Amino acid sequence: MREFSWIIPLLPLLSFLVILFFTRENRKLSSAISIGAIALGFIYAIGLLIRQLGDNSEFEMRFAWAVFPTMSLEVGILIDSLTTMMLVVVTTVSMLVQIYSLGYMHGDPRFSRYFAYLSLFTFSMLGLVLANNFFLVFIFWELVGLTSYLLIGFWFEKKSASDAGKKAFITTRIGDLGFIVGILLLSIYAGTLNYREVFAQAAGGVIPTAALSLAGVFIFCGAVGKSAQFPLHVWLPDAMEGPTPVSALIHAATMVAAGVYLVARSMAIYAAAPTAGMVVACIGIITALLAASIALVQNDIKRILAYSTVSQLGYMIMALGLGSFTAGTLHLMTHAFFKALLFLCAGSVIHAVHTQDIQFMGGLRGKMKITFWAMFIAALSIAGIPPLSGFWSKDEIVTATMGHPVFMVLTLLVAFMTAFYMFRLIFLTFFGAPRDQQAYDHAHESPRSMTTPLQILMVLSICAGWVAIPWLKEGYSMFVYFHEPEATQPHYLIMLVSSVVALSGIGLAYLMYYKRSISADALAAKFKPLYTTLYNKWYFDEIYDRVIIKPVLALTSGLWIFDNGVIDWVVNFFGKFTIWVSGVKQWFDVHIVDGAVNGLGYTVWSFGALIRQVQTGRVQLYGFFIVFGIVVMLLIKVV
Amino acid sequence: MEISLAHYLALAAILFGIGMFGVLTRRNAVGILMSIELMFNAVNINLVAFNRFVTPADFTGQIFSIFVIVAAAAEATVGLAIVLLIYRNFRDIFVDNINLMKW
């Protein structure tokens, strides 16, 4: 069964090609092909997961692609517990999002192309998960970047959307540069890019620790770009210009988790190079804190969720950096489900009220029952309320910070902020009096194709984390682990503290935005500098604009002047000079060369004109010449 | 006086000279053809004379001259046909006026 798992990514690729080349005109058929392909992949992935649960061994298929004297590039697949878990998550979320898109994208002029892109994305993401070496993973890494660009800018008529697409692409490319450097370092020191060979060398101490740390940090750069970690996190909130299902699938559940997946996959490197691991953990917690603080004060429903995503990705990265493979990957999985759900709910709300600003919502609870309950459950889950799935994964992460008090305090602070901003969102959107009567009157529950995925994801948001309940004998940590399976011990104190933190966050939001007993405006006025800083997202975009973009633009315009004034002048001078030289050559050609040829021709012609006078056409004259000639010859003979 | 080879050759030379003079000077194409016949006959006299005085045993000279006569007859036929066509085209058989082969 595992030999044929390359079929899983192949199906969406075929669907992409078929839609693009043949069925684009037929919207129904296109979406059916796309959903059918991913559904088959989903079934296969479930099969693989069951197979892997029975026999948790690694399986690898590899073929040499380009063989060089020193090393060879290969293609291949590696299947282990992490791969199968990721396959199931990606196919599940992709399938549900595609079904949801049937309703959400209904009536879009580029409906078929949208599904083609989604298929291409799914192909790339599944390929990324299945790849067995750093080279192949980089190819798929760039492919998901491309599809992300295509889908963020899907409504490219909007300037902000096409700008956001470019921003996402360029920002992640900066991280990818580091990724390439990391891959090159590994290829130099390890002589191979195959995961298992590299990791065996890393664990065996064959690669010098300094080189390994450097490679680890550089590879992490790729993850920083793709998973929107500080300082390259700025693209993700802007990416919300894309269609909301895309935000759910790519910019919340799967693609942004690719960085986390990469770090998890490279765990052996960070385990062997603790310095690199510490860098990863620090970046992770900084990101989590920064993004959560920004999310506190934003008003755009999708941006809040985007910053929440950045913050949760920071969580995962931090857990991995601290060496907890299980916690990071578990949170990746649970987060994929509840964050996809949150986004799809947000899409449903936007679909209903046609605004993204939560200040103009309110009171939607009665009108959109399914959406409300789904979002409420998802918010509880991300806030970490037992026994929802988010609680168990967050618990694992807090457990992972044991022994690092600073990290633990900050993690709990982020958890508090998460609970607060999520319930600020819930209270402002669904409770209270409608603040925009027109939008409220227009609001309606979304069609079945949109609510069904919500209900399925709601179940997953509740249950997905149950695999990691610490009392289970054969829990998640016995399946997905690094090196050795470890049975998790329940830490009652941590459970208690994190629950209390989450509840107090919700409580504060309740007081501020439902009861209104604490005035949010008064707080904002009191801490005005802090509020403005947070509201302006710590001025990251402005700083980048000032420090990087403006100087680069100034440099380019300077270079343009140089190019225009100097280089073009030189080129033009040579052009004009060449024209002048050609003029001289032309004169020479016309007058000297042609003159010589014509002169020769004229000479021959005029000589012929002279000679032909002899040829009178009178036969008798010719006869006379003959006789005259003979007589002359005879005379010569005689004399 | 016995008639020697030289007499025959002299006669042939005189005949040939008259024929050549006719070819070069006659303006009438038929006259030219007749002069050519004269030259042929001068050659025939030579051939027969040489046969008689040099190799009297065999008849090569006579046979060759018979061939020449046959060829001359054929030539005269073709030549007269050409003259006839020239006359039809030009209404003229004076060769000075027919200078198609000029240049």
XYZ file of C-alpha atoms in Angstrom:
742
model
C 0.000 0.000 0.000
C 2.764 2.413 0.906
C 4.531 1.823 -2.414
C 1.734 3.602 -4.236
C 1.274 6.570 -1.944
C 2.657 8.876 -4.639
C -0.834 8.564 -6.076
C -2.095 10.914 -3.363
C -0.330 14.001 -4.720
C -0.647 12.789 -8.305
C -4.457 12.911 -8.260
C -4.729 16.661 -7.563
C -2.005 17.306 -10.140
C -4.033 15.457 -12.759
C -7.122 17.331 -11.696
C -5.230 20.610 -12.075
C -4.111 19.726 -15.602
C -7.488 18.382 -16.682
C -9.324 21.440 -15.403
C -6.836 23.835 -16.906
C -6.743 22.255 -20.351
C -10.109 20.611 -20.862
C -12.960 21.344 -18.492
C -12.474 25.010 -17.708
C -15.661 25.961 -19.467
C -17.688 23.526 -17.401
C -17.817 24.858 -13.845
C -19.692 21.945 -12.291
C -17.439 19.331 -13.874
C -14.282 21.222 -12.907
C -15.216 21.453 -9.258
C -16.380 17.837 -9.262
C -13.044 16.655 -10.664
C -11.123 18.686 -8.129
C -13.164 17.500 -5.158
C -13.200 13.922 -6.454
C -9.406 13.865 -6.745
C -8.878 15.146 -3.234
C -11.554 12.827 -1.847
C -9.762 9.806 -3.319
C -6.525 11.123 -1.876
C -8.221 11.537 1.482
C -9.430 7.926 1.469
C -5.968 6.703 0.535
C -4.412 8.851 3.257
C -6.786 7.414 5.850
C -5.806 3.947 4.653
C -2.142 4.853 5.016
C -2.738 6.182 8.519
C -4.437 2.975 9.592
C -1.614 0.963 8.032
C 0.933 3.125 9.854
C -0.879 2.835 13.168
C -0.579 -0.939 12.858
C 3.108 -0.948 11.957
C 4.930 2.269 12.801
C 8.025 1.699 10.693
C 9.654 4.080 8.257
C 9.173 3.411 4.567
C 11.286 5.004 1.889
C 11.330 4.857 -1.901
C 14.123 6.675 -3.707
C 15.282 7.082 -7.273
C 18.351 8.904 -8.490
C 17.328 11.825 -10.644
C 20.499 13.672 -11.516
C 23.752 11.925 -10.623
C 26.864 14.012 -10.154
C 30.317 12.724 -9.266
C 30.144 14.048 -5.722
C 26.477 13.584 -4.941
C 23.189 12.769 -6.580
C 19.830 14.485 -6.508
C 17.005 12.088 -5.949
C 13.274 11.928 -5.928
C 11.498 9.727 -3.480
C 8.957 9.435 -0.749
C 9.394 8.903 2.936
C 6.479 7.654 4.963
C 6.437 7.639 8.714
C 3.963 8.609 11.391
C 4.523 12.361 10.853
C 3.959 12.028 7.100
C 0.761 10.059 7.451
C -0.554 12.475 10.071
C 0.196 15.417 7.786
C -1.328 13.654 4.775
C -4.570 13.127 6.639
C -4.652 16.717 7.905
C -3.901 18.226 4.504
C -6.359 16.067 2.578
C -9.104 16.532 5.171
C -8.837 20.293 5.309
C -8.383 20.565 1.531
C -11.443 18.477 0.865
C -13.624 20.380 3.310
C -12.400 23.732 2.059
C -13.075 22.752 -1.543
C -16.608 21.703 -0.667
C -17.070 24.957 1.237
C -15.760 26.871 -1.794
C -18.608 25.495 -3.901
C -20.874 27.828 -1.982
C -18.458 30.639 -1.237
C -17.086 31.039 -4.758
C -20.454 30.486 -6.381
C -20.823 32.947 -9.214
C -17.180 33.901 -9.416
C -16.143 34.359 -13.056
C -12.953 32.351 -12.534
C -14.632 29.550 -10.593
C -12.929 26.693 -12.523
C -9.533 28.282 -12.368
C -9.952 28.662 -8.619
C -10.433 24.925 -8.285
C -7.488 24.274 -10.589
C -5.289 26.390 -8.330
C -6.585 24.674 -5.225
C -5.719 21.323 -6.823
C -2.252 22.540 -7.695
C -1.793 23.718 -4.134
C -2.938 20.413 -2.715
C -0.548 18.583 -5.022
C 2.368 20.736 -3.925
C 1.559 20.471 -0.253
C 1.148 16.691 -0.374
C 4.383 16.419 -2.337
C 6.120 18.550 0.271
C 4.906 16.254 3.006
C 5.867 13.062 1.175
C 9.307 14.176 -0.069
C 12.261 12.222 1.243
C 15.020 14.770 0.782
C 15.734 18.458 1.183
C 16.083 19.041 -2.539
C 12.674 17.667 -3.411
C 11.080 19.413 -0.470
C 12.498 22.683 -1.725
C 10.850 22.184 -5.121
C 7.452 21.626 -3.536
C 8.188 24.406 -1.079
C 8.485 26.838 -3.973
C 5.417 25.347 -5.646
C 3.249 26.017 -2.608
C 4.715 29.520 -2.567
C 3.637 29.957 -6.168
C 0.108 28.698 -5.596
C -0.138 30.843 -2.504
C 0.784 33.839 -4.657
C -1.754 32.869 -7.306
C -4.530 32.451 -4.773
C -3.819 35.531 -2.657
C -3.936 37.565 -5.845
C -6.893 35.605 -7.148
C -9.008 38.734 -7.274
C -6.195 40.574 -8.987
C -8.519 43.328 -10.191
C -8.194 44.665 -6.646
C -4.872 46.452 -6.320
C -4.558 45.496 -2.676
C -4.945 41.810 -3.577
C -2.284 41.799 -6.268
C 0.005 43.808 -3.973
C -0.568 41.325 -1.177
C 0.284 38.457 -3.532
C 3.551 40.102 -4.471
C 4.326 40.910 -0.854
C 3.739 37.314 0.206
C 5.857 35.941 -2.601
C 8.771 38.290 -2.112
C 8.762 38.070 1.679
C 8.763 34.285 1.687
C 11.467 34.291 -0.988
C 13.720 36.139 1.441
C 13.345 33.253 3.854
C 13.799 30.749 1.051
C 17.174 32.225 0.267
C 18.246 31.158 3.743
C 16.689 27.774 3.122
C 18.818 27.299 -0.004
C 21.939 28.301 1.893
C 21.029 25.777 4.568
C 20.527 23.046 1.984
C 23.850 23.887 0.355
C 25.596 23.778 3.732
C 24.113 20.359 4.384
C 25.110 19.116 0.950
C 28.668 20.323 1.538
C 29.042 18.832 4.987
C 26.873 15.757 4.691
C 27.361 15.043 0.994
C 23.741 14.048 0.650
C 20.353 15.653 0.990
C 18.415 12.554 1.904
C 16.636 13.100 5.213
C 17.625 9.853 6.837
C 21.259 10.034 5.767
C 21.610 13.647 6.853
C 19.948 12.986 10.187
C 22.033 9.867 10.792
C 25.164 11.949 10.225
C 23.847 14.748 12.435
C 23.034 12.354 15.244
C 26.331 10.498 14.785
C 28.305 13.731 15.153
C 29.871 13.391 11.686
C 29.022 16.987 10.822
C 30.809 19.625 12.892
C 28.405 21.189 15.395
C 29.108 24.724 14.191
C 28.220 23.833 10.606
C 25.185 21.942 11.769
C 23.978 24.880 13.864
C 24.479 27.219 10.939
C 22.641 24.889 8.574
C 19.854 24.516 11.118
C 19.432 28.255 11.478
C 19.467 28.763 7.701
C 16.914 26.020 7.115
C 14.835 27.641 9.818
C 14.973 30.846 7.724
C 12.833 29.066 5.161
C 10.380 28.166 7.891
C 10.436 31.769 9.154
C 9.320 32.955 5.741
C 6.736 30.319 5.040
C 5.345 30.050 8.559
C 5.271 33.821 8.956
C 7.583 34.038 11.939
C 9.126 37.229 13.236
C 10.632 39.150 11.423
C 9.077 37.928 8.148
C 5.534 37.649 9.527
C 4.298 40.764 7.745
C 3.007 38.997 4.638
C 0.469 36.735 6.310
C -2.050 39.348 7.489
C -1.965 40.953 4.047
C -2.537 37.543 2.480
C -6.096 37.800 3.794
C -6.902 39.648 0.579
C -7.398 36.240 -1.023
C -10.729 34.420 -0.946
C -11.547 33.339 2.607
C -11.480 29.572 1.911
C -7.956 30.098 0.606
C -7.052 31.861 3.820
C -8.454 28.911 5.706
C -6.671 26.245 3.691
C -3.365 27.833 2.829
C -2.787 30.698 5.200
C -4.079 29.033 8.318
C -4.203 25.266 8.175
C -1.681 23.808 5.790
C 0.861 25.872 3.888
C 1.907 28.044 6.790
C 2.304 24.820 8.728
C 4.882 23.718 6.128
C 7.545 25.640 8.030
C 6.562 23.898 11.230
C 6.615 20.590 9.394
C 10.088 21.338 8.057
C 11.424 22.167 11.512
C 9.793 19.041 12.891
C 11.267 16.963 10.086
C 14.702 18.426 10.738
C 14.391 17.768 14.465
C 17.551 15.663 14.400
C 19.544 18.733 13.364
C 18.156 20.878 16.177
C 18.620 18.061 18.662
C 22.275 17.762 17.663
C 22.779 21.546 17.571
C 21.066 22.964 20.678
C 22.098 26.516 19.818
C 20.072 26.397 16.619
C 17.206 24.895 18.608
C 17.361 27.792 21.046
C 17.270 30.311 18.184
C 14.188 28.537 16.868
C 12.500 28.599 20.257
C 13.265 32.295 20.814
C 11.953 33.298 17.394
C 8.880 31.214 18.094
C 7.993 32.810 21.406
C 8.774 36.333 20.142
C 6.432 35.726 17.213
C 3.733 34.271 19.415
C 3.869 37.232 21.785
C 4.093 39.888 19.102
C 1.286 38.544 16.967
C -1.014 37.888 19.911
C -0.527 41.444 21.152
C -1.384 42.837 17.710
C -4.470 40.629 17.472
C -5.800 42.207 20.683
C -6.756 45.459 19.001
C -7.425 44.686 15.345
C -10.898 45.175 13.922
C -10.759 43.201 10.677
C -12.150 39.741 11.411
C -9.739 38.019 9.042
C -6.743 39.963 10.257
C -7.442 38.983 13.835
C -7.466 35.389 12.747
C -4.335 35.936 10.660
C -2.420 37.307 13.635
C -3.829 34.507 15.704
C -2.400 32.082 13.143
C 0.996 33.752 13.301
C 0.879 33.554 17.060
C -0.114 29.872 17.119
C 2.582 29.031 14.567
C 5.004 30.731 16.913
C 3.777 28.372 19.612
C 4.508 25.325 17.503
C 7.906 26.604 16.445
C 8.773 27.348 20.063
C 7.731 23.860 21.168
C 9.858 22.311 18.445
C 12.778 24.570 19.317
C 12.537 23.427 22.911
C 12.780 19.875 21.622
C 9.209 18.770 21.992
C 8.507 17.124 18.683
C 5.222 15.687 19.866
C 3.825 18.978 21.198
C 4.717 20.956 18.074
C 3.235 18.477 15.632
C 0.174 17.833 17.776
C -0.591 21.527 17.917
C -0.017 21.697 14.165
C -2.753 19.119 13.688
C -5.320 20.485 16.127
C -4.611 24.038 15.008
C -5.166 23.042 11.370
C -8.673 21.957 12.202
C -9.838 24.719 14.515
C -8.114 27.497 12.589
C -9.565 26.285 9.299
C -12.914 26.225 11.048
C -12.444 29.766 12.369
C -11.599 31.050 8.916
C -14.454 29.234 7.246
C -16.809 30.685 9.872
C -15.355 34.114 9.242
C -15.958 33.520 5.542
C -19.529 32.562 6.296
C -19.986 35.758 8.325
C -18.395 37.894 5.602
C -20.575 36.152 3.053
C -23.602 37.158 5.109
C -22.848 40.765 6.075
C -20.406 41.791 3.298
C -18.021 43.498 5.667
C -14.909 42.346 7.453
C -14.977 44.926 10.209
C -16.233 43.477 13.482
C -17.273 46.953 14.606
C -20.102 46.790 12.104
C -21.285 43.339 13.138
C -22.982 42.236 16.317
C -26.007 40.214 17.233
C -25.530 37.682 14.464
C -25.985 34.756 16.861
C -29.664 34.342 16.147
C -29.398 34.690 12.403
C -26.507 32.325 11.807
C -26.919 29.486 14.269
C -24.590 26.916 12.686
C -21.869 29.453 12.009
C -22.155 30.814 15.526
C -21.871 27.439 17.216
C -19.022 26.356 14.970
C -17.079 29.530 15.622
C -17.847 29.442 19.309
C -16.536 25.872 19.586
C -13.448 26.751 17.557
C -12.778 29.773 19.759
C -13.113 27.672 22.882
C -10.762 25.171 21.321
C -8.068 27.719 20.413
C -8.438 29.376 23.808
C -7.662 26.006 25.363
C -10.772 25.092 27.252
C -10.962 21.432 28.267
C -11.868 19.024 26.824
C -11.632 20.551 23.350
C -8.704 19.597 21.159
C -6.868 22.898 21.570
C -6.632 22.316 25.302
C -4.649 19.088 24.942
C -2.166 20.422 22.414
C -1.685 23.667 24.299
C -1.183 21.630 27.422
C 1.558 19.666 25.674
C 3.224 22.922 24.654
C 3.122 24.334 28.170
C 4.518 21.048 29.410
C 7.314 21.376 26.875
C 8.348 24.682 28.455
C 8.933 23.065 31.826
C 12.482 23.889 32.845
C 12.423 27.186 30.977
C 10.530 29.525 33.328
C 10.692 32.541 31.017
C 9.218 30.587 28.156
C 6.538 29.184 30.419
C 5.405 32.571 31.666
C 5.348 34.025 28.175
C 3.496 31.002 26.829
C 0.816 31.430 29.457
C 0.657 35.144 28.692
C 0.087 34.356 25.026
C -2.558 31.827 26.012
C -4.305 34.531 28.022
C -4.178 36.986 25.138
C -5.401 34.305 22.721
C -8.447 33.610 24.845
C -9.096 37.324 25.177
C -8.915 38.318 21.507
C -10.843 35.283 20.329
C -13.715 36.074 22.647
C -13.506 39.746 21.853
C -14.130 38.610 18.282
C -16.965 36.291 19.289
C -18.702 38.849 21.501
C -18.415 41.667 18.998
C -19.586 39.543 16.097
C -22.360 37.428 17.506
C -23.567 39.095 20.712
C -24.951 42.427 21.667
C -27.056 44.693 19.544
C -26.436 44.910 15.800
C -24.268 47.961 15.155
C -25.021 48.115 11.441
C -28.732 47.542 10.959
C -28.488 47.293 7.182
C -25.825 44.584 7.305
C -27.781 42.817 10.028
C -30.980 42.782 8.007
C -29.107 41.429 5.029
C -27.443 38.646 7.048
C -28.548 35.054 6.501
C -27.215 31.588 7.169
C -24.914 30.267 4.459
C -25.925 27.450 2.074
C -25.532 23.772 2.951
C -22.297 23.330 0.978
C -20.747 25.882 3.341
C -22.276 24.795 6.621
C -21.588 21.065 6.195
C -17.793 21.516 6.225
C -18.271 23.758 9.262
C -20.077 20.995 11.112
C -17.475 18.380 10.195
C -14.623 20.664 11.236
C -16.507 21.465 14.437
C -16.459 17.784 15.344
C -12.759 17.612 14.495
C -12.049 20.741 16.563
C -13.600 19.026 19.520
C -12.200 15.528 19.051
C -8.892 15.764 17.162
C -7.002 16.513 20.353
C -8.405 13.552 22.199
C -5.717 11.366 20.666
C -3.329 13.111 23.032
C -5.224 12.746 26.279
C -2.435 11.963 28.728
C -4.288 9.108 30.362
C -4.378 7.153 27.115
C -1.897 4.271 27.006
C -1.502 4.385 23.222
C -1.786 8.133 22.751
C -0.442 10.509 20.147
C 3.008 10.626 21.712
C 3.372 6.887 21.242
C 2.744 7.327 17.511
C 4.381 10.571 16.472
C 7.642 10.935 18.305
C 11.285 11.749 17.878
C 13.699 8.873 18.560
C 11.790 7.176 21.360
C 8.085 6.948 22.068
C 7.363 8.514 25.410
C 4.218 8.074 27.370
C 3.073 11.503 28.497
C 2.430 12.051 32.149
C -0.579 14.105 33.088
C 0.529 17.346 34.787
C -2.504 18.370 36.760
C -1.022 21.660 37.889
C -0.304 22.745 34.308
C -3.763 21.704 33.198
C -5.271 23.695 35.995
C -3.159 26.783 35.391
C -3.711 26.846 31.639
C -7.441 26.374 32.091
C -7.564 29.205 34.590
C -5.531 31.438 32.261
C -7.843 30.689 29.343
C -10.963 31.239 31.436
C -9.670 34.535 32.773
C -8.953 35.698 29.238
C -12.492 34.824 28.232
C -13.764 36.459 31.406
C -11.981 39.712 30.664
C -13.384 39.725 27.147
C -16.824 39.039 28.620
C -16.536 41.983 30.976
C -15.227 44.344 28.323
C -17.278 43.460 25.285
C -20.423 41.795 26.594
C -21.148 43.280 29.983
C -19.308 46.483 29.068
C -18.462 46.917 32.741
C -14.891 47.714 31.744
C -14.757 50.261 28.973
C -12.477 49.218 26.135
C -12.302 52.800 24.890
C -11.225 54.092 28.285
C -8.496 51.458 28.460
C -7.343 52.374 24.974
C -7.259 56.045 25.933
C -5.363 55.283 29.112
C -2.666 53.279 27.371
C -2.746 55.346 24.221
C 0.896 54.879 23.069
C 0.698 51.127 23.607
C -2.693 50.936 21.914
C -1.538 52.874 18.868
C 1.602 50.772 18.607
C -0.420 47.581 18.724
C -3.049 48.963 16.395
C -0.322 49.767 13.897
C 1.127 46.274 14.284
C 4.290 47.442 16.050
C 4.920 49.567 12.933
C 6.597 46.647 11.208
C 5.346 47.568 7.767
C 6.341 51.186 8.309
C 9.799 50.205 9.554
C 10.353 47.853 6.626
C 9.098 50.546 4.315
C 11.493 53.087 5.790
C 14.512 50.822 6.285
C 14.342 48.467 3.327
C 11.821 49.384 0.672
C 12.475 53.146 0.473
C 16.290 52.801 0.329
C 15.979 50.024 -2.233
C 13.651 52.169 -4.315
C 16.026 55.132 -3.974
C 18.896 52.912 -4.988
C 16.993 51.614 -7.979
C 16.037 55.080 -9.134
C 19.679 56.120 -8.743
C 20.714 53.118 -10.741
C 18.066 54.006 -13.288
C 19.584 57.433 -13.740
C 23.008 55.864 -14.089
C 21.600 53.343 -16.517
C 19.800 55.960 -18.521
C 22.504 58.597 -18.440
C 25.706 56.645 -18.675
C 25.165 53.139 -19.923
C 22.522 54.068 -22.457
C 24.654 56.997 -23.605
C 27.619 54.729 -24.187
C 25.444 52.228 -25.990
C 23.860 54.962 -28.095
C 27.288 56.421 -28.863
C 28.496 53.087 -30.106
C 25.314 52.733 -32.127
C 25.788 56.107 -33.791
C 29.486 55.500 -34.317
C 28.692 52.192 -35.973
C 26.187 53.880 -38.255
C 28.818 56.439 -39.299
C 31.395 53.726 -39.928
C 28.863 51.847 -42.000
C 28.271 54.985 -44.068
C 31.956 55.140 -44.892
C 31.977 51.475 -45.702
C 28.936 51.905 -47.893
C 30.613 54.645 -49.906
C 33.687 52.469 -50.346
C 31.519 49.532 -51.359
C 29.485 51.510 -53.861
C 32.274 53.450 -55.414
C 35.367 51.292 -55.150
C 34.283 47.676 -55.023
C 31.232 48.031 -57.227
C 33.170 50.441 -59.460
C 35.897 47.874 -60.025
C 33.404 45.188 -60.934
C 31.386 47.502 -63.172
C 34.545 48.826 -64.786
C 35.680 45.325 -65.638
C 32.236 44.560 -67.059
C 32.273 47.762 -69.118
C 35.697 47.026 -70.498
C 34.677 43.570 -71.624
C 31.431 44.922 -73.035
C 33.073 47.635 -75.108
C 35.747 45.296 -76.397
C 32.941 42.935 -77.446
C 31.175 45.815 -79.166
C 34.322 46.435 -81.170
C 34.922 42.796 -82.057
C 31.380 42.057 -83.092
C 31.670 44.409 -86.035
C 33.447 41.534 -87.777
C 30.363 39.357 -87.445
C 28.358 40.747 -90.318
C 26.107 37.775 -90.836
C 27.139 37.537 -94.451
C 28.188 33.967 -95.117
C 30.321 34.859 -98.070
C 32.426 37.226 -96.010
C 33.011 34.431 -93.517
C 34.026 32.189 -96.383
C 36.397 34.824 -97.590
C 37.976 35.028 -94.144
C 38.456 31.263 -94.161
C 40.102 31.308 -97.568
C 42.189 34.324 -96.648
C 43.320 32.525 -93.539
C 44.245 29.406 -95.425
C 46.162 31.447 -97.983
C 48.053 33.265 -95.258
C 48.925 29.979 -93.575
C 50.095 28.512 -96.849
C 52.190 31.588 -97.537
C 53.787 31.316 -94.140
C 54.512 27.661 -94.834
C 56.070 28.453 -98.169
C 58.086 31.381 -96.997
C 52.433 14.462 -124.457
C 51.328 12.042 -121.880
C 48.769 13.222 -119.383
C 50.418 13.019 -115.956
C 49.150 13.315 -112.448
C 50.181 16.949 -112.442
C 47.747 17.729 -115.246
C 44.875 16.205 -113.342
C 45.858 18.115 -110.206
C 46.159 21.353 -112.155
C 42.695 20.828 -113.645
C 41.286 20.035 -110.227
C 42.952 23.108 -108.718
C 41.561 25.342 -111.488
C 38.087 23.824 -110.993
C 38.352 24.268 -107.220
C 39.510 27.859 -107.605
C 36.580 28.636 -109.981
C 34.189 26.957 -107.506
C 35.590 28.882 -104.541
C 35.465 32.128 -106.467
C 31.847 31.389 -107.270
C 31.002 30.613 -103.606
C 32.631 33.823 -102.405
C 31.318 36.142 -105.052
C 27.925 34.890 -106.309
C 25.055 36.766 -104.709
C 22.490 34.238 -105.813
C 22.166 31.344 -103.343
C 21.521 28.867 -106.192
C 24.725 30.005 -107.825
C 26.595 29.384 -104.618
C 25.170 25.863 -104.452
C 26.294 25.237 -108.052
C 29.788 26.530 -107.231
C 29.967 24.158 -104.275
C 29.188 21.328 -106.672
C 32.143 22.455 -108.780
C 34.453 22.277 -105.743
C 33.130 18.782 -104.931
C 33.927 17.665 -108.434
C 37.443 19.112 -108.240
C 37.969 16.984 -105.149
C 36.550 13.942 -106.912
C 39.035 14.422 -109.782
C 41.864 14.549 -107.266
C 40.644 11.359 -105.551
C 40.340 9.413 -108.806
C 43.672 10.730 -110.108
C 45.540 9.784 -106.967
C 43.882 6.366 -107.068
C 45.023 5.895 -110.689
C 48.604 7.027 -110.173
C 49.440 6.137 -106.600
C 47.519 2.889 -105.801
C 46.280 1.533 -109.110
C 45.674 -1.954 -107.606
C 42.598 -1.122 -105.579
C 39.595 1.197 -106.050
C 39.510 3.166 -102.803
C 39.673 6.520 -104.648
C 36.766 5.682 -106.939
C 34.615 4.373 -104.125
C 35.332 7.397 -102.004
C 34.409 9.734 -104.839
C 31.123 7.838 -105.287
C 30.426 8.534 -101.601
C 31.252 12.179 -102.175
C 28.827 12.315 -105.122
C 26.081 10.782 -102.971
C 26.795 13.201 -100.163
C 26.836 16.088 -102.659
C 23.453 15.026 -104.007
C 22.029 14.927 -100.490
C 23.665 18.269 -99.703
C 22.207 19.786 -102.831
C 18.749 18.541 -101.834
C 18.996 20.025 -98.345
C 20.612 23.181 -99.672
C 17.866 23.713 -102.261
C 15.238 23.118 -99.596
C 16.848 25.730 -97.396
C 17.016 28.137 -100.327
C 13.362 27.489 -101.025
C 12.411 28.268 -97.410
C 14.579 31.359 -97.424
C 12.827 32.516 -100.539
C 9.414 31.931 -98.975
C 10.377 33.918 -95.884
C 12.313 36.742 -97.469
C 11.041 36.823 -101.078
C 14.716 36.978 -101.862
C 17.608 34.625 -102.355
C 20.455 37.163 -102.504
C 22.671 36.162 -99.596
C 23.925 39.724 -98.890
C 20.457 40.683 -97.767
C 20.055 37.695 -95.490
C 22.039 38.594 -92.372
C 20.095 36.798 -89.666
C 23.307 35.419 -88.220
C 24.715 38.859 -87.623
C 25.925 39.350 -84.027
